[in-house]
PDB file of C-alpha atoms and ligand atoms in Angstrom:
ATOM      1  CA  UNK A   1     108.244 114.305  71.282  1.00  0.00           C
ATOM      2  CA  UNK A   2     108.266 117.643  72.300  1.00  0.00           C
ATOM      3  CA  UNK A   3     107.967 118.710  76.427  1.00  0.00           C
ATOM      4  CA  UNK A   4     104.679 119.747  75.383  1.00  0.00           C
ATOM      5  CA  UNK A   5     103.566 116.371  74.315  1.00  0.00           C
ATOM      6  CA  UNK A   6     105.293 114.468  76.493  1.00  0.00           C
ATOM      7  CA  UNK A   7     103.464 116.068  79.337  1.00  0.00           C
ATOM      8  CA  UNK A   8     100.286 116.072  77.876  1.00  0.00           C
ATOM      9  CA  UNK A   9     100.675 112.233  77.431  1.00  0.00           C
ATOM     10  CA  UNK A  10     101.413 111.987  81.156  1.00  0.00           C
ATOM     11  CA  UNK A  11      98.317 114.181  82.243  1.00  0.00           C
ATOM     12  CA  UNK A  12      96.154 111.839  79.796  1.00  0.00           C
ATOM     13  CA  UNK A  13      97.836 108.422  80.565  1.00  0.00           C
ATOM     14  CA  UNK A  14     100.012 109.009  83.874  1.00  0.00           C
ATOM     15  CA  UNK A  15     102.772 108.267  82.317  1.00  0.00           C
ATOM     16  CA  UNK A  16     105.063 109.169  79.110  1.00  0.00           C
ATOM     17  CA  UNK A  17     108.147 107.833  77.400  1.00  0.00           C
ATOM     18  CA  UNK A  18     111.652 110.163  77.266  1.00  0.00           C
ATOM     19  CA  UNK A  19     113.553 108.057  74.381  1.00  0.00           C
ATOM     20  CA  UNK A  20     117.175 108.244  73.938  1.00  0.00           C
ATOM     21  CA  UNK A  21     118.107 109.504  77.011  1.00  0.00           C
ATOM     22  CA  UNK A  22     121.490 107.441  77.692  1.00  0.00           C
ATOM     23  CA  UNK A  23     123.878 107.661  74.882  1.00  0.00           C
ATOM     24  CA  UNK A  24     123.965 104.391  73.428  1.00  0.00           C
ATOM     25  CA  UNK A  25     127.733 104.044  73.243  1.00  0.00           C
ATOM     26  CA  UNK A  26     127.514 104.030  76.965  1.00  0.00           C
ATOM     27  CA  UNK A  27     124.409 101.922  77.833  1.00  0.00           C
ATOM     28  CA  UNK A  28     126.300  98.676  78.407  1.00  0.00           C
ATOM     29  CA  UNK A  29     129.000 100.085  80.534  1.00  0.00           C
ATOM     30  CA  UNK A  30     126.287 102.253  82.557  1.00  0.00           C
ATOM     31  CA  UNK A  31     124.474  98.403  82.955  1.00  0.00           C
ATOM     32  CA  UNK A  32     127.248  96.529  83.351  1.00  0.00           C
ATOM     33  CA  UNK A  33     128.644  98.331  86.663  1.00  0.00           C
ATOM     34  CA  UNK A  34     124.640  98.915  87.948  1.00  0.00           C
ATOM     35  CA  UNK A  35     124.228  95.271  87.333  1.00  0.00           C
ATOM     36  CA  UNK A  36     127.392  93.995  89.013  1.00  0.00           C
ATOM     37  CA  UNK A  37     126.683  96.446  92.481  1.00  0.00           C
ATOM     38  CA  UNK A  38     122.883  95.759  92.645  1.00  0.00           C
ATOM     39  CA  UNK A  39     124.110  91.491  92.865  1.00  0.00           C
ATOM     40  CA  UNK A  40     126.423  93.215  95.906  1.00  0.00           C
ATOM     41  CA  UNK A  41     124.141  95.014  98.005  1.00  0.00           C
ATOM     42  CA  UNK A  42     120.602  93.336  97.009  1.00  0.00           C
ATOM     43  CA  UNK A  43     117.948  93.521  99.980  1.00  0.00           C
ATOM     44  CA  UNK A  44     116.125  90.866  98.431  1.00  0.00           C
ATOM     45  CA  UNK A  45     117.228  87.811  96.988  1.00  0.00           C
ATOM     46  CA  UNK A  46     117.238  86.071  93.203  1.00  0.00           C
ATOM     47  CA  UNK A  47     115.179  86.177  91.041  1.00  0.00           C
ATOM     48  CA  UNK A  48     115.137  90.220  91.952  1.00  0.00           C
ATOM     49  CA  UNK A  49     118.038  92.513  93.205  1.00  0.00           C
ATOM     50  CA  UNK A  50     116.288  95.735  94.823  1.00  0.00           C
ATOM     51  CA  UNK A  51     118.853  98.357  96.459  1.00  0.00           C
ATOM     52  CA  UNK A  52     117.342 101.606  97.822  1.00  0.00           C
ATOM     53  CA  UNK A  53     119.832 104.196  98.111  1.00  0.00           C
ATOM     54  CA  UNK A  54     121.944 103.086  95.403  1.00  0.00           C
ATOM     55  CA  UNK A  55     123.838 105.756  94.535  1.00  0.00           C
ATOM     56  CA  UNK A  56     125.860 105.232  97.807  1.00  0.00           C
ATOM     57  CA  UNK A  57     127.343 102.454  96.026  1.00  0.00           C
ATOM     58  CA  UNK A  58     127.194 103.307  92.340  1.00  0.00           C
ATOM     59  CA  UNK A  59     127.219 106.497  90.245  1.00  0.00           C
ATOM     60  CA  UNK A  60     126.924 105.529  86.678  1.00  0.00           C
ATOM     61  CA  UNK A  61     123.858 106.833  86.066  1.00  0.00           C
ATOM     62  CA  UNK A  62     124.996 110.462  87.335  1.00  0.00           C
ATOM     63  CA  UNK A  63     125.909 111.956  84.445  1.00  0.00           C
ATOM     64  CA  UNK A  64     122.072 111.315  82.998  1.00  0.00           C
ATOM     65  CA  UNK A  65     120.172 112.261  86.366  1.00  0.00           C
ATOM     66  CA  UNK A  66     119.561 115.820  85.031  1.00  0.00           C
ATOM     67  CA  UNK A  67     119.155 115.368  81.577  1.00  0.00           C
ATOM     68  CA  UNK A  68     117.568 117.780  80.439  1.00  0.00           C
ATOM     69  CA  UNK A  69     114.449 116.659  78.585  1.00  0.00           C
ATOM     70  CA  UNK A  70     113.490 114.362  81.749  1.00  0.00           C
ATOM     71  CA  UNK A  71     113.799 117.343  83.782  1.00  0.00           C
ATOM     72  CA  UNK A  72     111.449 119.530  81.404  1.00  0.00           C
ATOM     73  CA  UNK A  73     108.785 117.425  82.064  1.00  0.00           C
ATOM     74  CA  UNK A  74     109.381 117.024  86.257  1.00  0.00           C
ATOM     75  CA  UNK A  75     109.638 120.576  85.840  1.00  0.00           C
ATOM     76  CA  UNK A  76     106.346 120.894  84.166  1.00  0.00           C
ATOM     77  CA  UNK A  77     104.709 118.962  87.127  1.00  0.00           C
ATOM     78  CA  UNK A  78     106.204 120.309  89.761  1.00  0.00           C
ATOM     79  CA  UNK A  79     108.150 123.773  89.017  1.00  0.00           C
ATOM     80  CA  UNK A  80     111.347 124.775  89.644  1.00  0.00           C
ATOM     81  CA  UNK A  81     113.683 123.047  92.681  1.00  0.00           C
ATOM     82  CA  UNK A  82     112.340 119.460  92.227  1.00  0.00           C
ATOM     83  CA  UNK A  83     114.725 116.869  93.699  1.00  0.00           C
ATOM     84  CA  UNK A  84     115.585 113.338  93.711  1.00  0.00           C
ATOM     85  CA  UNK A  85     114.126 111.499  96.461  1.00  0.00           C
ATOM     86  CA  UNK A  86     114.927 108.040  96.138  1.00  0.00           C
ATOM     87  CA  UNK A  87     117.177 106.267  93.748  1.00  0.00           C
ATOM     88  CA  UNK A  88     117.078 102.441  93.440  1.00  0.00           C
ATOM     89  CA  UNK A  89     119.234  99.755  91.685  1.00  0.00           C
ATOM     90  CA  UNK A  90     116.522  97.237  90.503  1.00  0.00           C
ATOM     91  CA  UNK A  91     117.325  93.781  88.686  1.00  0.00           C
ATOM     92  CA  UNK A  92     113.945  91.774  87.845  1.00  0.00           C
ATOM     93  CA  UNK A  93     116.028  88.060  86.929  1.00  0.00           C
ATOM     94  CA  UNK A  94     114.907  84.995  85.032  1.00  0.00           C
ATOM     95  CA  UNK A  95     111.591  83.463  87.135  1.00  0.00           C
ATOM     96  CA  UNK A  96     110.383  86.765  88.898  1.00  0.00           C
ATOM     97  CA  UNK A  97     106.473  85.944  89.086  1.00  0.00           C
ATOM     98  CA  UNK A  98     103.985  88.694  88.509  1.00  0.00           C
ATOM     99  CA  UNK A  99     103.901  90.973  91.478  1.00  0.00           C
ATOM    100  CA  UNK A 100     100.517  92.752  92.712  1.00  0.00           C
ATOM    101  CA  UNK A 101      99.024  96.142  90.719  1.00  0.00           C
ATOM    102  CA  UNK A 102      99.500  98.698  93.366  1.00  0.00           C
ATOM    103  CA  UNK A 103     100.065 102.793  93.522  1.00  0.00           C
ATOM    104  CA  UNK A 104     103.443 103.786  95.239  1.00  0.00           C
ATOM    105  CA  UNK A 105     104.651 106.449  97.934  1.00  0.00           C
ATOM    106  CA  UNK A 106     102.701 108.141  99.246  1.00  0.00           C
ATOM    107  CA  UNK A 107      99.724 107.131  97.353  1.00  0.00           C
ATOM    108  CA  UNK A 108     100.149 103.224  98.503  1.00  0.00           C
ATOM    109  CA  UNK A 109      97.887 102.110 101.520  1.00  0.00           C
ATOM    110  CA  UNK A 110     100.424  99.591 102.597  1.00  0.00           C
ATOM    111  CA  UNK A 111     103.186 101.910 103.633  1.00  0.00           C
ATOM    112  CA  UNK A 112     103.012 103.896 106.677  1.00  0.00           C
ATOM    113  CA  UNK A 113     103.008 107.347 105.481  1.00  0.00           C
ATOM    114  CA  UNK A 114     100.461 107.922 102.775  1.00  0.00           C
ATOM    115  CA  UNK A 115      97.865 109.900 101.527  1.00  0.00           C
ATOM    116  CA  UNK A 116      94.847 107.830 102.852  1.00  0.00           C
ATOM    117  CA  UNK A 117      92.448 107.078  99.859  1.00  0.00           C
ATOM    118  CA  UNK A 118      90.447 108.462  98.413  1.00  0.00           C
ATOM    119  CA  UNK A 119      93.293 110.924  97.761  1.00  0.00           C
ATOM    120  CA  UNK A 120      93.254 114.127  95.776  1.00  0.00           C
ATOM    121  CA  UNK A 121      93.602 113.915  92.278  1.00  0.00           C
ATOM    122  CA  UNK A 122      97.470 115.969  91.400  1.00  0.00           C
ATOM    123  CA  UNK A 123     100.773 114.518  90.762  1.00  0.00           C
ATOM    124  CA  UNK A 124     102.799 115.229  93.345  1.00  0.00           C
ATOM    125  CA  UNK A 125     105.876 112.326  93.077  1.00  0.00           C
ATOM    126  CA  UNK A 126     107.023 110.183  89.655  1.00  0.00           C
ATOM    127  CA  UNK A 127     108.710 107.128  89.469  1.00  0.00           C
ATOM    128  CA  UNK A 128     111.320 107.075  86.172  1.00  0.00           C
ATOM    129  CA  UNK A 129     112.470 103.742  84.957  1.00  0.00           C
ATOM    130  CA  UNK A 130     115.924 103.947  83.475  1.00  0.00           C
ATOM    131  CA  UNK A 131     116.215 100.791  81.269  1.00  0.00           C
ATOM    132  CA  UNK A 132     119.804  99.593  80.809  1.00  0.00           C
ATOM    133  CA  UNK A 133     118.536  96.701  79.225  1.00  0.00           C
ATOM    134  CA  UNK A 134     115.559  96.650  76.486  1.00  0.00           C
ATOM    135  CA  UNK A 135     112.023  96.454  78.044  1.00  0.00           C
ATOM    136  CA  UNK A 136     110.034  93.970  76.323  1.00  0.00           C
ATOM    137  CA  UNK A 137     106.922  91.653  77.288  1.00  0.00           C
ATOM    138  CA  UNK A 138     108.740  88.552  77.802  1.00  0.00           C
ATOM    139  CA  UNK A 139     111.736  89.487  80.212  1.00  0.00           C
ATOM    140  CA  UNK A 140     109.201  91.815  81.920  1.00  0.00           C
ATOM    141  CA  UNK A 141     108.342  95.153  80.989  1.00  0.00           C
ATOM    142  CA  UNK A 142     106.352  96.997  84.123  1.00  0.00           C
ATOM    143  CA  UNK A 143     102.362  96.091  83.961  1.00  0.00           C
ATOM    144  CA  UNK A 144     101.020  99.577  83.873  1.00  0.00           C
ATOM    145  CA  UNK A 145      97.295 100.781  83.641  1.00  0.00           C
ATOM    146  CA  UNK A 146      97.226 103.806  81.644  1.00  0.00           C
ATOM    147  CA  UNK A 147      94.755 106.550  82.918  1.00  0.00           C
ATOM    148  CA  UNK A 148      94.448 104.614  86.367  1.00  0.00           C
ATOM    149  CA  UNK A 149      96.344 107.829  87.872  1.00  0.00           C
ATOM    150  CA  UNK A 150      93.128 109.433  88.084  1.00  0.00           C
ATOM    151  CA  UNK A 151      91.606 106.621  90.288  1.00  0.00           C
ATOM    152  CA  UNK A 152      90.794 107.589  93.583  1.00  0.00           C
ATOM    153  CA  UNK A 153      92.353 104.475  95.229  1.00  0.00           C
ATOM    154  CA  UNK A 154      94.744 101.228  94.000  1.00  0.00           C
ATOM    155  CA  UNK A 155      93.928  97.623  93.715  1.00  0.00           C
ATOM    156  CA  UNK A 156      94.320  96.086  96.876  1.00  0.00           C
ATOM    157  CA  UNK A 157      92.403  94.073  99.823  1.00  0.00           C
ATOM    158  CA  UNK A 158      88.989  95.500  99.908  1.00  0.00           C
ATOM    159  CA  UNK A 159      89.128  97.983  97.235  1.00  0.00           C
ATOM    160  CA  UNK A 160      86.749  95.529  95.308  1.00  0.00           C
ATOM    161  CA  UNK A 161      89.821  95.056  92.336  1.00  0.00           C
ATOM    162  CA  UNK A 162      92.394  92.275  92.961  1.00  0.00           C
ATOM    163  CA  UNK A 163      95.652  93.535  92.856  1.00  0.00           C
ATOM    164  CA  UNK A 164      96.962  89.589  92.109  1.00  0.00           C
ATOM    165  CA  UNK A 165      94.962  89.628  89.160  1.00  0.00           C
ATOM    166  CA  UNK A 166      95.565  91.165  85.337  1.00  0.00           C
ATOM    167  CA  UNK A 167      93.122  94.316  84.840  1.00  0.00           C
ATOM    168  CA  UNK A 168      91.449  95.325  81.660  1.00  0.00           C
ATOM    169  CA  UNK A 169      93.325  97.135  79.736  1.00  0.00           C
ATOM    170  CA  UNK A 170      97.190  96.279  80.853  1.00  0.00           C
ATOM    171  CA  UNK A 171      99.891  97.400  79.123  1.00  0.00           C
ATOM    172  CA  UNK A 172     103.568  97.383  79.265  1.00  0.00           C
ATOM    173  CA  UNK A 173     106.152  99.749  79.852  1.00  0.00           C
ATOM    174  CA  UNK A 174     108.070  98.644  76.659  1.00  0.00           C
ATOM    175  CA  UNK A 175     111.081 100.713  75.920  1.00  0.00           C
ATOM    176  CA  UNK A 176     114.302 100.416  74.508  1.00  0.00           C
ATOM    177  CA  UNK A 177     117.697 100.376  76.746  1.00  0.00           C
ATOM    178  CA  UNK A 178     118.610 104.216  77.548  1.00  0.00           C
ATOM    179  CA  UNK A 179     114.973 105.024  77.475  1.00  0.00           C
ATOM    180  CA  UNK A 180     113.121 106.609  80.714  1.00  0.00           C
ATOM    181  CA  UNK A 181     109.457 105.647  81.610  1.00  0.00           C
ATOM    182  CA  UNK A 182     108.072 108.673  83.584  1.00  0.00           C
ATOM    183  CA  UNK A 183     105.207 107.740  85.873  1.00  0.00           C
ATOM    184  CA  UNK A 184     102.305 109.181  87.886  1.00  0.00           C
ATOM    185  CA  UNK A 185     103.038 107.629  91.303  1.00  0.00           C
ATOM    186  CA  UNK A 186      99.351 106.955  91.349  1.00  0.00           C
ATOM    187  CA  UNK A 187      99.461 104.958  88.577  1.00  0.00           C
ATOM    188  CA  UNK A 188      98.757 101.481  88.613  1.00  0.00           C
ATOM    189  CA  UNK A 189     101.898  98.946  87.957  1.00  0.00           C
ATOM    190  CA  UNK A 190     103.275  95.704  88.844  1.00  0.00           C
ATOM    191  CA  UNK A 191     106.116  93.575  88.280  1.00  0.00           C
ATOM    192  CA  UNK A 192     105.654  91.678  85.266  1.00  0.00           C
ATOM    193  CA  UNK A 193     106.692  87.817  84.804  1.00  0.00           C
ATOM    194  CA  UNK A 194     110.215  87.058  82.995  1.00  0.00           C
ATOM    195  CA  UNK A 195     110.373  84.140  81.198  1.00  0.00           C
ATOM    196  CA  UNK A 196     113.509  84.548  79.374  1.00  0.00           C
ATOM    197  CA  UNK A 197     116.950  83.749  80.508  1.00  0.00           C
ATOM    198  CA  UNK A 198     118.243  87.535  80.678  1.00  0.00           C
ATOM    199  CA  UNK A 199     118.025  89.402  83.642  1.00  0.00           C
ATOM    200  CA  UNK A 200     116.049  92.831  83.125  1.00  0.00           C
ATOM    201  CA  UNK A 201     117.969  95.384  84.378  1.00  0.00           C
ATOM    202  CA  UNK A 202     116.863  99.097  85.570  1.00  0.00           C
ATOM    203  CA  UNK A 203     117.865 101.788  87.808  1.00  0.00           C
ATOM    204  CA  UNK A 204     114.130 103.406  88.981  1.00  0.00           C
ATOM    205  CA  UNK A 205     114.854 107.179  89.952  1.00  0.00           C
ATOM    206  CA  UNK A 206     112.054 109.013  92.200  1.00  0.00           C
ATOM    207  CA  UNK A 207     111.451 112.750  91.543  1.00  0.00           C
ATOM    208  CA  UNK A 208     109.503 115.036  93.970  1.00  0.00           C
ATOM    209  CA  UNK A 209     108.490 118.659  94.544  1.00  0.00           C
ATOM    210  CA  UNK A 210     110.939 120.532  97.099  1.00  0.00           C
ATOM    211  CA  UNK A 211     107.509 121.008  99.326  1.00  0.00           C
ATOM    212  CA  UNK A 212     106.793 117.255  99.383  1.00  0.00           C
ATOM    213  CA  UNK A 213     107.998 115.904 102.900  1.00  0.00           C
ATOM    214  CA  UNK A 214     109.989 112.959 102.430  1.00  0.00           C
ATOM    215  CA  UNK A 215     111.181 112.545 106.026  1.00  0.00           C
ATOM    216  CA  UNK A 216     109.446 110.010 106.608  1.00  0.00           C
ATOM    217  CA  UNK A 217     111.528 108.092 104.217  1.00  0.00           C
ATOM    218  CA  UNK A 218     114.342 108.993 106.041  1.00  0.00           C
ATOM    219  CA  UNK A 219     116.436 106.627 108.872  1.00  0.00           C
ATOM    220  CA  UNK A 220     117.118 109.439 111.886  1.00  0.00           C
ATOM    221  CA  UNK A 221     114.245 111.856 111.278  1.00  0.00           C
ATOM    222  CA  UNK A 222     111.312 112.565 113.643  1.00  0.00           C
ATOM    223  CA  UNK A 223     108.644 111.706 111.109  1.00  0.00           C
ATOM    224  CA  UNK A 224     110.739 108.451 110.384  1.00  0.00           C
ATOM    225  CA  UNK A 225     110.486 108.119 113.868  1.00  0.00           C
ATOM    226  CA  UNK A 226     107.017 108.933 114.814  1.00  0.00           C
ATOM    227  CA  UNK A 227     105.092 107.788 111.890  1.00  0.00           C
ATOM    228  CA  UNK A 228     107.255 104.668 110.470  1.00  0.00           C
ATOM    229  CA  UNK A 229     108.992 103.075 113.539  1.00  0.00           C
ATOM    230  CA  UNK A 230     106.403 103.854 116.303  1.00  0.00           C
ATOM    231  CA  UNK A 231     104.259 102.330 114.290  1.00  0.00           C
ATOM    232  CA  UNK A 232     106.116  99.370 112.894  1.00  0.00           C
ATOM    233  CA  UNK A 233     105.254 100.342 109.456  1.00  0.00           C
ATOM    234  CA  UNK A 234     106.136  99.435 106.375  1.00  0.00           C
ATOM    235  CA  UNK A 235     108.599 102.176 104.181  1.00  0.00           C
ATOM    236  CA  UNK A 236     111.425 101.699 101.937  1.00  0.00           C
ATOM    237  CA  UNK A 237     114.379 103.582 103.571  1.00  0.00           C
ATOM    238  CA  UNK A 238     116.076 106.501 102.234  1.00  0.00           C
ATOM    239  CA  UNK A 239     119.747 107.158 103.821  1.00  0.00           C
ATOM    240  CA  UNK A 240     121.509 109.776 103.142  1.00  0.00           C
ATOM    241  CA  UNK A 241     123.985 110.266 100.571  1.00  0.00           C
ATOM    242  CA  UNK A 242     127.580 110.831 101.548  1.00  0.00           C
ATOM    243  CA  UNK A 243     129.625 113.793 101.658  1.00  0.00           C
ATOM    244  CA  UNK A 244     132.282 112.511  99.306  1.00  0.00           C
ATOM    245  CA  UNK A 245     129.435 111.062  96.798  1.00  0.00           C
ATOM    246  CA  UNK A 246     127.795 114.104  96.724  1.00  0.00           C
ATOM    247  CA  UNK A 247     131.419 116.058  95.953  1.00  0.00           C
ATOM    248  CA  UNK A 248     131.812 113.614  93.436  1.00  0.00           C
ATOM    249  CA  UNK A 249     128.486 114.588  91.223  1.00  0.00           C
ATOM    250  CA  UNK A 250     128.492 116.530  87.687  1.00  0.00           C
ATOM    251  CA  UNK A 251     127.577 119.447  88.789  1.00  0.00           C
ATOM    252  CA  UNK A 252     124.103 119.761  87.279  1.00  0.00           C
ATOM    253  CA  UNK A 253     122.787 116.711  89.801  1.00  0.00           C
ATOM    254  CA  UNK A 254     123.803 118.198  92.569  1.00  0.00           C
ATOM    255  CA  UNK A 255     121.122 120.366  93.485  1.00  0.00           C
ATOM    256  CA  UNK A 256     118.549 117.441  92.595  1.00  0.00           C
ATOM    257  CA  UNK A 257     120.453 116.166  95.888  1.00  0.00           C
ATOM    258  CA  UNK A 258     121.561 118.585  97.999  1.00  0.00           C
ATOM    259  CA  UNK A 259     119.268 118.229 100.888  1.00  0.00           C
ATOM    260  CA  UNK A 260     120.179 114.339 100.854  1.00  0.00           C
ATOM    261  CA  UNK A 261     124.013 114.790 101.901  1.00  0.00           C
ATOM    262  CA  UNK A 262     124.769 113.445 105.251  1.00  0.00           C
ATOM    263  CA  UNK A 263     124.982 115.740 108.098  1.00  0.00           C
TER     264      UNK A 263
HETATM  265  O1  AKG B   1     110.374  96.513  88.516  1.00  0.00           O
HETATM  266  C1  AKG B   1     109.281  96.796  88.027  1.00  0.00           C
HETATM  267  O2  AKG B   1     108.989  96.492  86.871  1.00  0.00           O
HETATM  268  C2  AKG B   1     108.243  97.483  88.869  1.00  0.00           C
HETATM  269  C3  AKG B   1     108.803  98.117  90.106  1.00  0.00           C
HETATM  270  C4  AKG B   1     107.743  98.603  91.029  1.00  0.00           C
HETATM  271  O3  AKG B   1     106.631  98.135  91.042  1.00  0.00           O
HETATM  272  C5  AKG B   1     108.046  99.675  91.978  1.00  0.00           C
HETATM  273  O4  AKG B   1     109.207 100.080  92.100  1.00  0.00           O
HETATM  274  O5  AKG B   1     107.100 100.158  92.632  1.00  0.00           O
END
């Protein structure tokens, strides 16, 4: 697909599918090392691995982060200068249960910076799903709603739409390993059930405009401060990246990152 279609897909559906984008000759290395430092610095434990901030601890992935034809499309969204704003090392293992539809940062009610509801109706952050292994309906493909980007609101207590339960209309992020799901970060997804005995493995890669304030995502900032930890809230955190990480990153990715490097 051309970056034409691939964005007009993503205004239509909230999402769109960049195939290919790892070569394949490297997929199981890139998985194998992602794999082996998410089970070392998980957050959460078994059936899921979840590490925010993962490319502290593991650059596989860089040489990929600015391909080009995943960048034509941010670009299309957001202009020139986008960045990176979160990268996470995600493993969803044999067992993980469905997980509740929701929107994410910082259209999701549940974390303490967001854009109350009902929020404005533009694209202003996108979640990619790098699959290192193949994303199919049994070891759990992301639920995703297409279209539900242009819902004013997500599924959640007193929205009048159970987040716990399927909606009409589900799909599945299916994809092939070295394939990147680009989504709206308004649209609606959950963790899907894996019932084999494979664990599905992913690295999930947040892109944002340069004038998006992601401080509050960020341990040692004021907003961090004042609107996360005054309030006990609820935020994934976002440290920053390294000097000697940073040095070490094609040169293409850097400027996705610059802003991130450790003072
Ligand atoms: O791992 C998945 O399939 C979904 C992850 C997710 O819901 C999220 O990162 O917000």
């Amino acid at each position: 697909m051309s970056t034409e279609e691939l964005h007009a897909r993503f205004v239509r559906d909230g999402l769109c599918f960049v195939e290919d984008v790892i070569d394949p000759g490297e997929i199981a290395a890139v998985r194998d090392s992602v794999a082996r430092d998410v089970r070392a610095h998980s957050l959460l434990p078994p059936p899921q691995g979840y590490v925010p901030g993962f490319l502290r601890f593991n650059q596989a992935l860089a040489p990929w982060l600015a391909s080009a034809r995943v960048l034509a499309v941010i670009e299309k969204l957001f202009g020139p200068h986008s960045r990176i704003s979160m990268v996470t090392g995600s493993i969803n293992g044999p067992g993980i249960p469905r997980g509740d539809l929701h929107a994410d940062w910082p259209y999701n009610q549940k974390n303490a910076s967001h854009i109350p509801a009902p929020y404005p109706g533009s694209t202003i952050h996108v979640l990619t799903m790098w699959m290192l292994t193949d994303f199919t309906h049994d070891n759990g493909a992301t639920i995703i709603i297409p279209g539900s980007h242009l819902q004013p609101d997500h599924p959640r207590k007193g929205s009048g739409i159970d987040p716990k339960q399927p909606y009409p209309g589900e799909q599945r992020l299916v994809g092939k390993a070295g394939t990147v799901g680009i989504l709206d970060t308004r649209t609606w997804h959950a963790i899907a059930p894996n019932v084999t005995n494979e664990e599905r493995i992913a690295v999930i890669v947040r892109y944002a405009p340069w004038w998006l304030n992601l401080d509050p995502l960020r341990p040692g900032t004021i907003d961090r401060a004042d609107i996360v930890e005054a309030n006990q809230g609820v935020e994934s955190p976002v440290p920053p990246l390294p000097r000697d990480v940073f040095d070490r990153l094609p040169v293409e990715v850097k400027p996705l990152l610059h802003y991130s490097v450790e003072q």
